PDB file of C-alpha atoms in Angstrom:
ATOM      1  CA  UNK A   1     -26.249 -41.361  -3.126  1.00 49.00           C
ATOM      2  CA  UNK A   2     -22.394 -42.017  -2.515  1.00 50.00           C
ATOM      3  CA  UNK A   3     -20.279 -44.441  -3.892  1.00 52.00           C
ATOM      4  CA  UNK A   4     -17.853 -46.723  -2.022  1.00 48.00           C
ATOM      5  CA  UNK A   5     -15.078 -43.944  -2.188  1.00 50.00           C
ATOM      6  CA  UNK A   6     -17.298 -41.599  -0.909  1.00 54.00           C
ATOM      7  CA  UNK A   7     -18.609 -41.312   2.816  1.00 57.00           C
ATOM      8  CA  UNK A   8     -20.497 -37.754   4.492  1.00 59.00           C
ATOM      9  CA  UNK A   9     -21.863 -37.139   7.622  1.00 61.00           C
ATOM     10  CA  UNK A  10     -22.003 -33.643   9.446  1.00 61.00           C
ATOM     11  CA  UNK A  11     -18.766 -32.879   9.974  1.00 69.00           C
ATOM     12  CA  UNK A  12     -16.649 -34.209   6.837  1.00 67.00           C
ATOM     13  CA  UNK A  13     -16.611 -35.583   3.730  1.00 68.00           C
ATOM     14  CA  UNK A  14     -14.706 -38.146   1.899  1.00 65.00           C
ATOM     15  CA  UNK A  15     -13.452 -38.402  -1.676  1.00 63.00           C
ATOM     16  CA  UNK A  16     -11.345 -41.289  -2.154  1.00 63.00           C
ATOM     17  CA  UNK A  17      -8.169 -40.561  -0.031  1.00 66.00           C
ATOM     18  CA  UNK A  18      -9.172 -36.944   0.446  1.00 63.00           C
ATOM     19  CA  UNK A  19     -11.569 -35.748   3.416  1.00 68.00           C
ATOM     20  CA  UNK A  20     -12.946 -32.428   3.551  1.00 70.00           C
ATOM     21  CA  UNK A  21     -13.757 -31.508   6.941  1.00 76.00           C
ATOM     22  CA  UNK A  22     -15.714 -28.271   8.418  1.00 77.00           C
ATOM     23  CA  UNK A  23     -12.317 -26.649   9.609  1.00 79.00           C
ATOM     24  CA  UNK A  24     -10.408 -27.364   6.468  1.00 76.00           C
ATOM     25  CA  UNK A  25     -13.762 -25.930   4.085  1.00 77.00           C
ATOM     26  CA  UNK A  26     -13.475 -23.013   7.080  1.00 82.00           C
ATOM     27  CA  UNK A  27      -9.968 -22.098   6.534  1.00 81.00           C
ATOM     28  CA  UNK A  28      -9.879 -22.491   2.717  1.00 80.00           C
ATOM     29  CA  UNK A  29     -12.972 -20.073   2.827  1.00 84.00           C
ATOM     30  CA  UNK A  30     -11.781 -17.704   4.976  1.00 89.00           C
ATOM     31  CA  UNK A  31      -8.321 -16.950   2.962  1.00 88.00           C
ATOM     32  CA  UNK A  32      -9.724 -17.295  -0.074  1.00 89.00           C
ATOM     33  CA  UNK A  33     -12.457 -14.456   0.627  1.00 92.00           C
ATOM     34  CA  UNK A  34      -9.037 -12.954   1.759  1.00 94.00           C
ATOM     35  CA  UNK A  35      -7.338 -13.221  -1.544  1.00 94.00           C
ATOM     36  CA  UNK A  36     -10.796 -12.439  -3.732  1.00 94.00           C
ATOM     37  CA  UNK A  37     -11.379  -8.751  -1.764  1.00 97.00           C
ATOM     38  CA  UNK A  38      -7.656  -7.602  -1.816  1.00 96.00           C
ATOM     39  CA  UNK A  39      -7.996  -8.069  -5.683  1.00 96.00           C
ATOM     40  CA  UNK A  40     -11.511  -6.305  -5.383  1.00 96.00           C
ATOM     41  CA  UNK A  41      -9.568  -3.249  -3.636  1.00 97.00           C
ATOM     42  CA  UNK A  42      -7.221  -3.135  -6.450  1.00 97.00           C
ATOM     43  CA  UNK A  43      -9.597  -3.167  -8.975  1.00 96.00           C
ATOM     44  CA  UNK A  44     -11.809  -0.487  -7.496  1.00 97.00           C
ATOM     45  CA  UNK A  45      -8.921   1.910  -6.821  1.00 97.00           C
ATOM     46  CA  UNK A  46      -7.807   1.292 -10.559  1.00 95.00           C
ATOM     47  CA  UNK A  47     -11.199   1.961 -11.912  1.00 95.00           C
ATOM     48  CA  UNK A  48     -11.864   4.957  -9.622  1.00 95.00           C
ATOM     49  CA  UNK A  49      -8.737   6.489 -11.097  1.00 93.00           C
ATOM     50  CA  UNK A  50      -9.840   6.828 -14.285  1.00 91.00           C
ATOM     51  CA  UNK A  51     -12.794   9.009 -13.768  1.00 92.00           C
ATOM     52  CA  UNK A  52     -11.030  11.330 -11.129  1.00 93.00           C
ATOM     53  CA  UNK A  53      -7.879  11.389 -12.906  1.00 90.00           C
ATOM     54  CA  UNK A  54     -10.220  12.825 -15.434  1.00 90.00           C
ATOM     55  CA  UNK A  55     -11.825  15.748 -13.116  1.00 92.00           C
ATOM     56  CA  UNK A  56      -8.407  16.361 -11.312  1.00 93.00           C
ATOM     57  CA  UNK A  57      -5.432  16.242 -13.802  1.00 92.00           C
ATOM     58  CA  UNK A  58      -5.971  18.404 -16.851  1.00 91.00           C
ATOM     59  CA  UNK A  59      -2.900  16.802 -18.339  1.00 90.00           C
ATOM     60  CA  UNK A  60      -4.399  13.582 -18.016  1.00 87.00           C
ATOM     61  CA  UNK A  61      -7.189  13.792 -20.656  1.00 87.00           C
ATOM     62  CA  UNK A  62      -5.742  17.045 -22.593  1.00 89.00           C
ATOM     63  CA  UNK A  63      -2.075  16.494 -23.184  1.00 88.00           C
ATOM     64  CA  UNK A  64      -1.574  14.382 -26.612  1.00 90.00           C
ATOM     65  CA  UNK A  65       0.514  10.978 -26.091  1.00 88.00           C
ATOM     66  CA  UNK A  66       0.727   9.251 -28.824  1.00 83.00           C
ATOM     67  CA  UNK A  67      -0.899   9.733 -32.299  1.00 86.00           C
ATOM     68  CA  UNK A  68      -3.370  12.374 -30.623  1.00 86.00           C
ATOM     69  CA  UNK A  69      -4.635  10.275 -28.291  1.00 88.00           C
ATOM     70  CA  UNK A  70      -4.145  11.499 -24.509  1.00 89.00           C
ATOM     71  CA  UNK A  71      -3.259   9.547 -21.737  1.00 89.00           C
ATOM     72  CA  UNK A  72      -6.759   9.042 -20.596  1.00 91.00           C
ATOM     73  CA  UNK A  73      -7.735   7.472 -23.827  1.00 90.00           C
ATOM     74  CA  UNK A  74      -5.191   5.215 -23.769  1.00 90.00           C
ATOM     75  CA  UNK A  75      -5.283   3.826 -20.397  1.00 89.00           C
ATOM     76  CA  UNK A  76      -9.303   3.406 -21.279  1.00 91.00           C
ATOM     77  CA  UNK A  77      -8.837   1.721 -24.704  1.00 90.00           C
ATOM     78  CA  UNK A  78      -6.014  -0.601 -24.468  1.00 90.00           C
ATOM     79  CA  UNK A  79      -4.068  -0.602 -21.032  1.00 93.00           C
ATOM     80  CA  UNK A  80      -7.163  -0.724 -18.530  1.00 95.00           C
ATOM     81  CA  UNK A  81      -7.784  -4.576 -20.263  1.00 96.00           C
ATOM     82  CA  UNK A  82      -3.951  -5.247 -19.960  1.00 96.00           C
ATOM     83  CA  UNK A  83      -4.172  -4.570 -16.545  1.00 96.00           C
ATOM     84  CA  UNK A  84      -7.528  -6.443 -15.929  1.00 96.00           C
ATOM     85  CA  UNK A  85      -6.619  -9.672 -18.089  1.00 97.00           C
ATOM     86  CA  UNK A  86      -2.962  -9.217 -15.932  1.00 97.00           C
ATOM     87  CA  UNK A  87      -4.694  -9.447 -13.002  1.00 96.00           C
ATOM     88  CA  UNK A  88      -7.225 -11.647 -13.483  1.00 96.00           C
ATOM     89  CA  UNK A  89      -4.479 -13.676 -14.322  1.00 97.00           C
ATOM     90  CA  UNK A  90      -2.642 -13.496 -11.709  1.00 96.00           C
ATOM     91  CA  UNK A  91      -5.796 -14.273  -9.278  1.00 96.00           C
ATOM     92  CA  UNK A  92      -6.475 -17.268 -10.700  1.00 95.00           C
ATOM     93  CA  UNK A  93      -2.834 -18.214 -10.444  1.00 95.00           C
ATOM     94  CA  UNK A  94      -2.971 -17.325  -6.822  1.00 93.00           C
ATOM     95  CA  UNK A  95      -6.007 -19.001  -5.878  1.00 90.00           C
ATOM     96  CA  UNK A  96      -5.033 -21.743  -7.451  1.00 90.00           C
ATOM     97  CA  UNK A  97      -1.384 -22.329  -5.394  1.00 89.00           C
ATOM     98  CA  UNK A  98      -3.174 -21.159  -2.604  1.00 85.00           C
ATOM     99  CA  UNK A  99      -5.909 -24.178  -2.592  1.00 80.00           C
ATOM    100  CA  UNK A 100      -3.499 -26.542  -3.498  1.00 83.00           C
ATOM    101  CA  UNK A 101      -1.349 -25.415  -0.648  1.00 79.00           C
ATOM    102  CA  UNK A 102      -4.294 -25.914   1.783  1.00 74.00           C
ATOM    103  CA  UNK A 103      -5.434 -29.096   0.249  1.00 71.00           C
ATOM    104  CA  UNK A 104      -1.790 -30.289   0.881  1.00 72.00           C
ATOM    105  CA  UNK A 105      -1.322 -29.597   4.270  1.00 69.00           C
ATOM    106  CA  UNK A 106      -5.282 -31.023   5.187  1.00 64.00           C
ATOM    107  CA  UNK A 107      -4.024 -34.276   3.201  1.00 65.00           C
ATOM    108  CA  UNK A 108      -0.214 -34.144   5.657  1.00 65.00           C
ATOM    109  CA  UNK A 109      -2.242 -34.175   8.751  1.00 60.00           C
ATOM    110  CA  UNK A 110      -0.821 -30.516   9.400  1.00 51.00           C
ATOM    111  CA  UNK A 111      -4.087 -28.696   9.841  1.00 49.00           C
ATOM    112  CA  UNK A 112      -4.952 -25.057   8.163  1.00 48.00           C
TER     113      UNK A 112
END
């Protein structure tokens, strides 16, 4: 059921002013499954560092830092969720100029 603001058939859909069509869906899809596995790369590499900085670096788990605590323990217990709050910030920022900055040029007319 759609309102007066509101029209669909198989190739767009309308919101009020906006209009979503297949291409602009498409394109908005396609960079931001773009933006979502370049993020998944970092976070992989990141989290596969910990364990193999563990088997390859001696230093990294043996040497004391700070109070005792060795480099490995800290990066585990404190800076690992800096870094994933940081970036998970920093996605959502992202995404969030980056579908705005689609939506914007659909709206001018300019394409994606």
């Amino acid at each position: 059921m759609t309102s007066e603001n509101e029209t669909n058939d198989a190739t767009r859909t309308q919101h009020g002013e906006h209009i979503d069509t297949i291409e602009s869906v498409d394109a908005v899809f396609r960079q931001q499954r773009k933006l979502s596995f370049t993020y998944g790369a970092v976070f992989f590499i990141v989290t596969l560092f910990i364990p193999l900085g563990t088997v390859a670096f001696q230093w990294w788990h043996e040497t004391p830092i700070w109070g005792g605590f060795s480099l490995n323990y800290l990066v585990v217990s404190l800076l690992y969720y800096v870094f994933l709050w940081g970036m998970a910030w920093m996605y959502s920022k992202q995404a969030d100029t980056l579908d705005t900055k689609l939506h914007m040029e659909n709206d001018a007319g300019g394409g994606v």
